[in-house]
Amino acid sequence: MSRRPLIAGNWKMNGSQNEADTLLSALIHGVNQDKSILQKADLAVFPPYLYLSQAQELLKSSGIHWGAQDVSEYPSGAYTGEISANMLADFACRYVIIGHSERRTLFGDTNERIVQKIKAALSVKLTPILCVGESLQQRKADHTFDVIREQLNAVFNAHGIAVFNDMVVAYEPVWAIGTGMTATPEQAQAVHLFIRHEIAQHDAKVGHKLRILYGGSVKPDNAAGLFAQPDIDGALVGGASLDATAFLTIAKAL
Ligand code: PGA
């Protein structure tokens, strides 16, 4: 497979300076012990904003990347509480998660705002990890593909197909996030293939190259089954990314 896998750890609003230090140090130790991990895949962590400087300091020569969990759509100015793409670039972030379902449902991130955030990220060469996924209600009503098509089309209609060259997509069924209810490898593969086809119908090369991660209760014991699917190119890991051993075991399952 020509696509290089990515294992991304979304810490969400967890941790402290001490815990970040312990977790980052354990990850560095782990990749130093087993060089095959970074030979096979990219690894990235997404701490809360406040710990990005710490991540930069500790990870800078480790081969592990870091990024942010969100970004403002605005470049600078009177936007109290917001963090700009330029600020993330200033801390050498490589990636930024955009449109996570928690941002969509709890903090009002609409498709329109997500499109603006993607533009902001790309303007400073940050790689957006665009999250898409359906709720349980939408899945039960058989609307999964419609919901995902709409989420992808919002980006495509605003920015064209070429932006997908510079992005990662994460399929995260909302019903599987933090619930312990993972999609089966077959359920996930069906949606990953759908996403790839949606992109490939505009440009086959872009579709083929696009890294599509699965997220939603990925754990050491279900990772290998998911990664065995042809269109699953890694994982966006929440809960299990707070435990260095679990996170590294997931990476080793590739
Ligand atoms: P989870 O979270 O692994 O805890 O389900 C995944 C995510 O929200 O990215």
PDB file of C-alpha atoms and ligand atoms in Angstrom:
ATOM      1  CA  MET A   1       0.000   0.000   0.000  1.00  0.00           C
ATOM      2  CA  SER A   2       1.377   3.346  -0.968  1.00  0.00           C
ATOM      3  CA  ARG A   3      -0.315   5.302   1.798  1.00  0.00           C
ATOM      4  CA  ARG A   4       1.748   5.819   4.927  1.00  0.00           C
ATOM      5  CA  PRO A   5      -0.402   5.059   7.988  1.00  0.00           C
ATOM      6  CA  LEU A   6      -0.983   7.651  10.701  1.00  0.00           C
ATOM      7  CA  ILE A   7      -1.768   6.934  14.327  1.00  0.00           C
ATOM      8  CA  ALA A   8      -3.093  10.092  15.980  1.00  0.00           C
ATOM      9  CA  GLY A   9      -3.724  10.489  19.713  1.00  0.00           C
ATOM     10  CA  ASN A  10      -6.442  12.974  20.661  1.00  0.00           C
ATOM     11  CA  TRP A  11      -5.976  13.677  24.363  1.00  0.00           C
ATOM     12  CA  LYS A  12      -9.097  15.875  24.503  1.00  0.00           C
ATOM     13  CA  MET A  13      -9.371  17.946  27.723  1.00  0.00           C
ATOM     14  CA  ASN A  14      -7.222  15.645  29.862  1.00  0.00           C
ATOM     15  CA  GLY A  15      -3.952  15.798  31.702  1.00  0.00           C
ATOM     16  CA  SER A  16      -1.693  18.177  33.592  1.00  0.00           C
ATOM     17  CA  GLN A  17       1.880  19.368  33.028  1.00  0.00           C
ATOM     18  CA  ASN A  18       3.128  16.377  34.995  1.00  0.00           C
ATOM     19  CA  GLU A  19       0.937  13.886  33.219  1.00  0.00           C
ATOM     20  CA  ALA A  20       1.855  15.317  29.820  1.00  0.00           C
ATOM     21  CA  ASP A  21       5.507  14.982  30.743  1.00  0.00           C
ATOM     22  CA  THR A  22       5.079  11.346  31.810  1.00  0.00           C
ATOM     23  CA  LEU A  23       3.037  10.391  28.766  1.00  0.00           C
ATOM     24  CA  LEU A  24       5.315  12.112  26.244  1.00  0.00           C
ATOM     25  CA  SER A  25       8.434  10.641  27.859  1.00  0.00           C
ATOM     26  CA  ALA A  26       6.921   7.153  27.747  1.00  0.00           C
ATOM     27  CA  LEU A  27       6.079   7.563  24.066  1.00  0.00           C
ATOM     28  CA  ILE A  28       9.615   8.684  23.266  1.00  0.00           C
ATOM     29  CA  HIS A  29      11.006   5.749  25.212  1.00  0.00           C
ATOM     30  CA  GLY A  30       8.677   3.387  23.337  1.00  0.00           C
ATOM     31  CA  VAL A  31       9.641   4.534  19.846  1.00  0.00           C
ATOM     32  CA  ASN A  32      13.327   4.453  20.776  1.00  0.00           C
ATOM     33  CA  GLN A  33      12.967   0.875  22.034  1.00  0.00           C
ATOM     34  CA  ASP A  34      11.156  -0.304  18.922  1.00  0.00           C
ATOM     35  CA  LYS A  35      12.393   1.488  15.809  1.00  0.00           C
ATOM     36  CA  SER A  36       9.927  -0.411  13.606  1.00  0.00           C
ATOM     37  CA  ILE A  37       7.034   1.748  14.906  1.00  0.00           C
ATOM     38  CA  LEU A  38       8.120   4.942  13.144  1.00  0.00           C
ATOM     39  CA  GLN A  39       9.415   3.009  10.155  1.00  0.00           C
ATOM     40  CA  LYS A  40       5.887   1.772   9.506  1.00  0.00           C
ATOM     41  CA  ALA A  41       3.787   4.789  10.430  1.00  0.00           C
ATOM     42  CA  ASP A  42       3.543   8.439  11.390  1.00  0.00           C
ATOM     43  CA  LEU A  43       2.676   9.036  15.029  1.00  0.00           C
ATOM     44  CA  ALA A  44       1.150  12.276  16.284  1.00  0.00           C
ATOM     45  CA  VAL A  45      -0.257  13.498  19.586  1.00  0.00           C
ATOM     46  CA  PHE A  46      -2.883  16.197  20.143  1.00  0.00           C
ATOM     47  CA  PRO A  47      -2.560  17.602  23.656  1.00  0.00           C
ATOM     48  CA  PRO A  48      -4.628  20.541  24.921  1.00  0.00           C
ATOM     49  CA  TYR A  49      -3.268  23.861  23.567  1.00  0.00           C
ATOM     50  CA  LEU A  50      -1.501  24.689  26.821  1.00  0.00           C
ATOM     51  CA  TYR A  51       0.783  21.676  26.555  1.00  0.00           C
ATOM     52  CA  LEU A  52       1.842  22.190  22.940  1.00  0.00           C
ATOM     53  CA  SER A  53       4.984  24.021  23.954  1.00  0.00           C
ATOM     54  CA  GLN A  54       5.888  21.093  26.195  1.00  0.00           C
ATOM     55  CA  ALA A  55       5.190  18.657  23.356  1.00  0.00           C
ATOM     56  CA  GLN A  56       7.372  20.707  21.025  1.00  0.00           C
ATOM     57  CA  GLU A  57      10.218  20.784  23.530  1.00  0.00           C
ATOM     58  CA  LEU A  58      10.098  17.064  24.351  1.00  0.00           C
ATOM     59  CA  LEU A  59       9.230  15.642  20.936  1.00  0.00           C
ATOM     60  CA  LYS A  60      11.320  17.840  18.653  1.00  0.00           C
ATOM     61  CA  SER A  61      13.943  15.217  17.859  1.00  0.00           C
ATOM     62  CA  SER A  62      11.832  12.127  18.584  1.00  0.00           C
ATOM     63  CA  GLY A  63      10.235  11.588  15.172  1.00  0.00           C
ATOM     64  CA  ILE A  64       6.784  11.872  16.787  1.00  0.00           C
ATOM     65  CA  HIS A  65       4.662  14.778  15.532  1.00  0.00           C
ATOM     66  CA  TRP A  66       2.216  16.953  17.436  1.00  0.00           C
ATOM     67  CA  GLY A  67      -0.806  19.031  16.612  1.00  0.00           C
ATOM     68  CA  ALA A  68      -3.863  20.794  18.017  1.00  0.00           C
ATOM     69  CA  GLN A  69      -7.421  19.639  18.616  1.00  0.00           C
ATOM     70  CA  ASP A  70      -8.983  22.668  16.938  1.00  0.00           C
ATOM     71  CA  VAL A  71      -8.135  26.057  15.414  1.00  0.00           C
ATOM     72  CA  SER A  72      -9.862  29.390  14.969  1.00  0.00           C
ATOM     73  CA  GLU A  73     -11.165  30.288  11.531  1.00  0.00           C
ATOM     74  CA  TYR A  74      -9.904  33.866  12.093  1.00  0.00           C
ATOM     75  CA  PRO A  75      -6.293  34.962  11.493  1.00  0.00           C
ATOM     76  CA  SER A  76      -5.937  37.327  14.500  1.00  0.00           C
ATOM     77  CA  GLY A  77      -7.720  40.037  16.401  1.00  0.00           C
ATOM     78  CA  ALA A  78     -10.513  40.474  18.925  1.00  0.00           C
ATOM     79  CA  TYR A  79     -11.595  36.840  19.282  1.00  0.00           C
ATOM     80  CA  THR A  80     -11.337  36.199  22.998  1.00  0.00           C
ATOM     81  CA  GLY A  81     -10.327  32.658  23.853  1.00  0.00           C
ATOM     82  CA  GLU A  82      -9.414  31.606  20.316  1.00  0.00           C
ATOM     83  CA  ILE A  83      -6.128  30.203  18.954  1.00  0.00           C
ATOM     84  CA  SER A  84      -5.054  30.983  15.382  1.00  0.00           C
ATOM     85  CA  ALA A  85      -3.432  28.738  12.799  1.00  0.00           C
ATOM     86  CA  ASN A  86      -0.366  30.990  12.863  1.00  0.00           C
ATOM     87  CA  MET A  87       0.027  30.381  16.591  1.00  0.00           C
ATOM     88  CA  LEU A  88      -0.089  26.626  16.015  1.00  0.00           C
ATOM     89  CA  ALA A  89       2.522  26.932  13.284  1.00  0.00           C
ATOM     90  CA  ASP A  90       4.606  28.970  15.721  1.00  0.00           C
ATOM     91  CA  PHE A  91       4.759  25.864  17.940  1.00  0.00           C
ATOM     92  CA  ALA A  92       5.709  23.691  14.957  1.00  0.00           C
ATOM     93  CA  CYS A  93       2.413  21.801  14.886  1.00  0.00           C
ATOM     94  CA  ARG A  94       2.177  19.492  11.893  1.00  0.00           C
ATOM     95  CA  TYR A  95      -1.537  18.653  12.058  1.00  0.00           C
ATOM     96  CA  VAL A  96      -4.787  20.072  13.372  1.00  0.00           C
ATOM     97  CA  ILE A  97      -8.016  18.168  14.048  1.00  0.00           C
ATOM     98  CA  ILE A  98     -10.979  19.991  12.491  1.00  0.00           C
ATOM     99  CA  GLY A  99     -14.677  19.196  12.834  1.00  0.00           C
ATOM    100  CA  HIS A 100     -14.433  16.631  15.627  1.00  0.00           C
ATOM    101  CA  SER A 101     -17.957  15.537  16.524  1.00  0.00           C
ATOM    102  CA  GLU A 102     -17.561  17.010  20.029  1.00  0.00           C
ATOM    103  CA  ARG A 103     -16.842  20.402  18.427  1.00  0.00           C
ATOM    104  CA  ARG A 104     -19.745  19.940  16.019  1.00  0.00           C
ATOM    105  CA  THR A 105     -22.284  18.932  18.670  1.00  0.00           C
ATOM    106  CA  LEU A 106     -21.117  20.837  21.781  1.00  0.00           C
ATOM    107  CA  PHE A 107     -19.472  23.968  20.362  1.00  0.00           C
ATOM    108  CA  GLY A 108     -21.441  24.782  17.242  1.00  0.00           C
ATOM    109  CA  ASP A 109     -18.913  23.907  14.559  1.00  0.00           C
ATOM    110  CA  THR A 110     -21.012  23.880  11.414  1.00  0.00           C
ATOM    111  CA  ASN A 111     -19.857  22.649   8.012  1.00  0.00           C
ATOM    112  CA  GLU A 112     -19.477  26.328   7.012  1.00  0.00           C
ATOM    113  CA  ARG A 113     -17.180  27.098   9.931  1.00  0.00           C
ATOM    114  CA  ILE A 114     -15.223  23.889   9.363  1.00  0.00           C
ATOM    115  CA  VAL A 115     -14.578  24.967   5.785  1.00  0.00           C
ATOM    116  CA  GLN A 116     -13.130  28.272   7.078  1.00  0.00           C
ATOM    117  CA  LYS A 117     -10.979  26.471   9.639  1.00  0.00           C
ATOM    118  CA  ILE A 118      -9.565  24.233   6.924  1.00  0.00           C
ATOM    119  CA  LYS A 119      -8.677  27.310   4.886  1.00  0.00           C
ATOM    120  CA  ALA A 120      -6.951  28.867   7.900  1.00  0.00           C
ATOM    121  CA  ALA A 121      -4.951  25.702   8.587  1.00  0.00           C
ATOM    122  CA  LEU A 122      -3.856  25.232   4.988  1.00  0.00           C
ATOM    123  CA  SER A 123      -2.765  28.873   4.741  1.00  0.00           C
ATOM    124  CA  VAL A 124       0.086  28.089   7.154  1.00  0.00           C
ATOM    125  CA  LYS A 125       0.711  24.564   5.846  1.00  0.00           C
ATOM    126  CA  LEU A 126      -0.876  22.731   8.763  1.00  0.00           C
ATOM    127  CA  THR A 127      -2.425  19.423   7.705  1.00  0.00           C
ATOM    128  CA  PRO A 128      -6.107  19.326   8.681  1.00  0.00           C
ATOM    129  CA  ILE A 129      -7.510  16.045   9.949  1.00  0.00           C
ATOM    130  CA  LEU A 130     -11.136  16.472   8.929  1.00  0.00           C
ATOM    131  CA  CYS A 131     -13.503  14.403  11.069  1.00  0.00           C
ATOM    132  CA  VAL A 132     -16.715  13.090   9.549  1.00  0.00           C
ATOM    133  CA  GLY A 133     -19.260  10.644  10.884  1.00  0.00           C
ATOM    134  CA  GLU A 134     -22.892   9.883  11.556  1.00  0.00           C
ATOM    135  CA  SER A 135     -24.877   9.736  14.796  1.00  0.00           C
ATOM    136  CA  LEU A 136     -26.594   6.545  15.929  1.00  0.00           C
ATOM    137  CA  GLN A 137     -29.953   7.979  14.906  1.00  0.00           C
ATOM    138  CA  GLN A 138     -28.636   8.778  11.426  1.00  0.00           C
ATOM    139  CA  ARG A 139     -27.177   5.283  11.068  1.00  0.00           C
ATOM    140  CA  LYS A 140     -30.430   3.670  12.174  1.00  0.00           C
ATOM    141  CA  ALA A 141     -32.319   5.774   9.646  1.00  0.00           C
ATOM    142  CA  ASP A 142     -29.895   4.594   6.964  1.00  0.00           C
ATOM    143  CA  HIS A 143     -28.511   8.101   6.417  1.00  0.00           C
ATOM    144  CA  THR A 144     -24.840   7.338   7.051  1.00  0.00           C
ATOM    145  CA  PHE A 145     -23.655   7.871   3.497  1.00  0.00           C
ATOM    146  CA  ASP A 146     -25.786  10.996   2.997  1.00  0.00           C
ATOM    147  CA  VAL A 147     -24.397  12.620   6.136  1.00  0.00           C
ATOM    148  CA  ILE A 148     -20.818  11.877   5.179  1.00  0.00           C
ATOM    149  CA  ARG A 149     -21.331  12.986   1.586  1.00  0.00           C
ATOM    150  CA  GLU A 150     -22.679  16.309   2.875  1.00  0.00           C
ATOM    151  CA  GLN A 151     -19.717  16.778   5.231  1.00  0.00           C
ATOM    152  CA  LEU A 152     -17.239  16.057   2.429  1.00  0.00           C
ATOM    153  CA  ASN A 153     -19.107  18.118  -0.146  1.00  0.00           C
ATOM    154  CA  ALA A 154     -19.033  21.192   2.069  1.00  0.00           C
ATOM    155  CA  VAL A 155     -15.238  21.114   1.834  1.00  0.00           C
ATOM    156  CA  PHE A 156     -15.145  20.121  -1.822  1.00  0.00           C
ATOM    157  CA  ASN A 157     -17.611  22.829  -2.880  1.00  0.00           C
ATOM    158  CA  ALA A 158     -15.662  25.534  -1.061  1.00  0.00           C
ATOM    159  CA  HIS A 159     -12.097  24.506  -1.815  1.00  0.00           C
ATOM    160  CA  GLY A 160     -12.138  22.050  -4.731  1.00  0.00           C
ATOM    161  CA  ILE A 161     -10.735  18.556  -4.846  1.00  0.00           C
ATOM    162  CA  ALA A 162      -7.038  19.449  -4.684  1.00  0.00           C
ATOM    163  CA  VAL A 163      -7.202  20.374  -0.976  1.00  0.00           C
ATOM    164  CA  PHE A 164      -7.715  16.698  -0.193  1.00  0.00           C
ATOM    165  CA  ASN A 165      -4.092  16.230  -1.300  1.00  0.00           C
ATOM    166  CA  ASP A 166      -3.095  18.192   1.790  1.00  0.00           C
ATOM    167  CA  MET A 167      -5.566  16.731   4.258  1.00  0.00           C
ATOM    168  CA  VAL A 168      -6.326  13.589   6.200  1.00  0.00           C
ATOM    169  CA  VAL A 169      -9.905  12.423   6.734  1.00  0.00           C
ATOM    170  CA  ALA A 170     -10.981  10.627   9.902  1.00  0.00           C
ATOM    171  CA  TYR A 171     -14.160   8.582   9.875  1.00  0.00           C
ATOM    172  CA  GLU A 172     -15.554   8.715  13.387  1.00  0.00           C
ATOM    173  CA  PRO A 173     -19.036   7.298  13.875  1.00  0.00           C
ATOM    174  CA  VAL A 174     -20.409   9.450  16.704  1.00  0.00           C
ATOM    175  CA  TRP A 175     -21.999   6.417  18.365  1.00  0.00           C
ATOM    176  CA  ALA A 176     -18.578   4.766  18.679  1.00  0.00           C
ATOM    177  CA  ILE A 177     -16.723   7.677  20.307  1.00  0.00           C
ATOM    178  CA  GLY A 178     -15.934   7.069  23.945  1.00  0.00           C
ATOM    179  CA  THR A 179     -18.642   4.423  24.184  1.00  0.00           C
ATOM    180  CA  GLY A 180     -16.592   1.250  23.826  1.00  0.00           C
ATOM    181  CA  MET A 181     -18.855   0.429  20.853  1.00  0.00           C
ATOM    182  CA  THR A 182     -16.400   0.193  17.961  1.00  0.00           C
ATOM    183  CA  ALA A 183     -17.627  -0.134  14.412  1.00  0.00           C
ATOM    184  CA  THR A 184     -16.834  -3.619  13.160  1.00  0.00           C
ATOM    185  CA  PRO A 185     -13.964  -3.727  10.668  1.00  0.00           C
ATOM    186  CA  GLU A 186     -16.538  -4.421   7.927  1.00  0.00           C
ATOM    187  CA  GLN A 187     -18.767  -1.489   8.932  1.00  0.00           C
ATOM    188  CA  ALA A 188     -15.764   0.833   9.015  1.00  0.00           C
ATOM    189  CA  GLN A 189     -14.333  -0.463   5.737  1.00  0.00           C
ATOM    190  CA  ALA A 190     -17.662   0.126   3.954  1.00  0.00           C
ATOM    191  CA  VAL A 191     -17.629   3.800   4.956  1.00  0.00           C
ATOM    192  CA  HIS A 192     -13.915   4.248   4.237  1.00  0.00           C
ATOM    193  CA  LEU A 193     -14.420   2.851   0.753  1.00  0.00           C
ATOM    194  CA  PHE A 194     -17.383   5.185   0.285  1.00  0.00           C
ATOM    195  CA  ILE A 195     -15.263   8.188   1.309  1.00  0.00           C
ATOM    196  CA  ARG A 196     -12.486   7.176  -1.071  1.00  0.00           C
ATOM    197  CA  HIS A 197     -14.960   6.749  -3.929  1.00  0.00           C
ATOM    198  CA  GLU A 198     -16.553  10.130  -3.238  1.00  0.00           C
ATOM    199  CA  ILE A 199     -13.154  11.789  -3.579  1.00  0.00           C
ATOM    200  CA  ALA A 200     -11.954   9.545  -6.419  1.00  0.00           C
ATOM    201  CA  GLN A 201     -14.947  10.356  -8.587  1.00  0.00           C
ATOM    202  CA  HIS A 202     -13.583  13.916  -8.788  1.00  0.00           C
ATOM    203  CA  ASP A 203      -9.948  12.878  -9.049  1.00  0.00           C
ATOM    204  CA  ALA A 204      -8.832   9.249  -8.936  1.00  0.00           C
ATOM    205  CA  LYS A 205      -5.281  10.069  -7.882  1.00  0.00           C
ATOM    206  CA  VAL A 206      -6.367  12.245  -4.962  1.00  0.00           C
ATOM    207  CA  GLY A 207      -8.791   9.551  -3.855  1.00  0.00           C
ATOM    208  CA  HIS A 208      -6.152   6.864  -3.983  1.00  0.00           C
ATOM    209  CA  LYS A 209      -3.607   8.941  -2.047  1.00  0.00           C
ATOM    210  CA  LEU A 210      -5.976  10.154   0.682  1.00  0.00           C
ATOM    211  CA  ARG A 211      -5.251   8.828   4.162  1.00  0.00           C
ATOM    212  CA  ILE A 212      -8.491   7.849   5.888  1.00  0.00           C
ATOM    213  CA  LEU A 213      -8.267   7.125   9.613  1.00  0.00           C
ATOM    214  CA  TYR A 214     -10.840   5.301  11.696  1.00  0.00           C
ATOM    215  CA  GLY A 215     -11.770   6.699  15.116  1.00  0.00           C
ATOM    216  CA  GLY A 216     -14.165   5.549  17.813  1.00  0.00           C
ATOM    217  CA  SER A 217     -13.131   3.293  20.691  1.00  0.00           C
ATOM    218  CA  VAL A 218      -9.954   2.046  19.016  1.00  0.00           C
ATOM    219  CA  LYS A 219      -8.133  -0.122  21.556  1.00  0.00           C
ATOM    220  CA  PRO A 220      -5.163  -2.488  21.480  1.00  0.00           C
ATOM    221  CA  ASP A 221      -7.460  -5.478  21.092  1.00  0.00           C
ATOM    222  CA  ASN A 222      -9.492  -4.242  18.129  1.00  0.00           C
ATOM    223  CA  ALA A 223      -6.843  -2.280  16.207  1.00  0.00           C
ATOM    224  CA  ALA A 224      -5.395  -5.121  14.137  1.00  0.00           C
ATOM    225  CA  GLY A 225      -8.812  -6.133  12.758  1.00  0.00           C
ATOM    226  CA  LEU A 226      -9.491  -2.553  11.681  1.00  0.00           C
ATOM    227  CA  PHE A 227      -6.038  -2.050  10.158  1.00  0.00           C
ATOM    228  CA  ALA A 228      -6.392  -5.261   8.117  1.00  0.00           C
ATOM    229  CA  GLN A 229      -9.056  -3.489   6.027  1.00  0.00           C
ATOM    230  CA  PRO A 230      -7.733  -2.145   2.719  1.00  0.00           C
ATOM    231  CA  ASP A 231      -9.065   1.422   3.088  1.00  0.00           C
ATOM    232  CA  ILE A 232      -8.253   2.015   6.770  1.00  0.00           C
ATOM    233  CA  ASP A 233      -4.969   3.915   6.922  1.00  0.00           C
ATOM    234  CA  GLY A 234      -4.574   4.312  10.654  1.00  0.00           C
ATOM    235  CA  ALA A 235      -6.525   5.576  13.632  1.00  0.00           C
ATOM    236  CA  LEU A 236      -7.606   8.642  15.531  1.00  0.00           C
ATOM    237  CA  VAL A 237      -7.446   7.397  19.099  1.00  0.00           C
ATOM    238  CA  GLY A 238      -9.090   9.141  22.054  1.00  0.00           C
ATOM    239  CA  GLY A 239      -9.213   7.350  25.410  1.00  0.00           C
ATOM    240  CA  ALA A 240      -6.500   4.810  24.657  1.00  0.00           C
ATOM    241  CA  SER A 241      -4.050   7.566  23.640  1.00  0.00           C
ATOM    242  CA  LEU A 242      -3.781   8.633  27.296  1.00  0.00           C
ATOM    243  CA  ASP A 243      -1.952   5.396  28.054  1.00  0.00           C
ATOM    244  CA  ALA A 244       1.443   5.178  26.349  1.00  0.00           C
ATOM    245  CA  THR A 245       1.507   1.381  26.291  1.00  0.00           C
ATOM    246  CA  ALA A 246      -1.981   1.163  24.792  1.00  0.00           C
ATOM    247  CA  PHE A 247      -1.207   3.841  22.201  1.00  0.00           C
ATOM    248  CA  LEU A 248       2.048   2.176  21.145  1.00  0.00           C
ATOM    249  CA  THR A 249       0.392  -1.253  21.047  1.00  0.00           C
ATOM    250  CA  ILE A 250      -2.196   0.175  18.660  1.00  0.00           C
ATOM    251  CA  ALA A 251       0.638   1.522  16.461  1.00  0.00           C
ATOM    252  CA  LYS A 252       2.347  -1.860  16.543  1.00  0.00           C
ATOM    253  CA  ALA A 253      -0.874  -3.532  15.368  1.00  0.00           C
ATOM    254  CA  LEU A 254      -0.324  -2.010  11.923  1.00  0.00           C
TER     255      LEU A 254
HETATM  256  P1  PGA B   1     -12.288   7.338  21.690  1.00  0.00           P
HETATM  257  O1  PGA B   1     -12.283   8.790  20.971  1.00  0.00           O
HETATM  258  O2  PGA B   1     -11.120   6.577  21.139  1.00  0.00           O
HETATM  259  O3  PGA B   1     -12.158   7.641  23.149  1.00  0.00           O
HETATM  260  O4  PGA B   1     -13.577   6.707  21.331  1.00  0.00           O
HETATM  261  C1  PGA B   1     -11.997   8.912  19.617  1.00  0.00           C
HETATM  262  C2  PGA B   1     -12.071  10.357  19.203  1.00  0.00           C
HETATM  263  O5  PGA B   1     -12.948  11.081  19.691  1.00  0.00           O
HETATM  264  O6  PGA B   1     -11.257  10.821  18.387  1.00  0.00           O
END
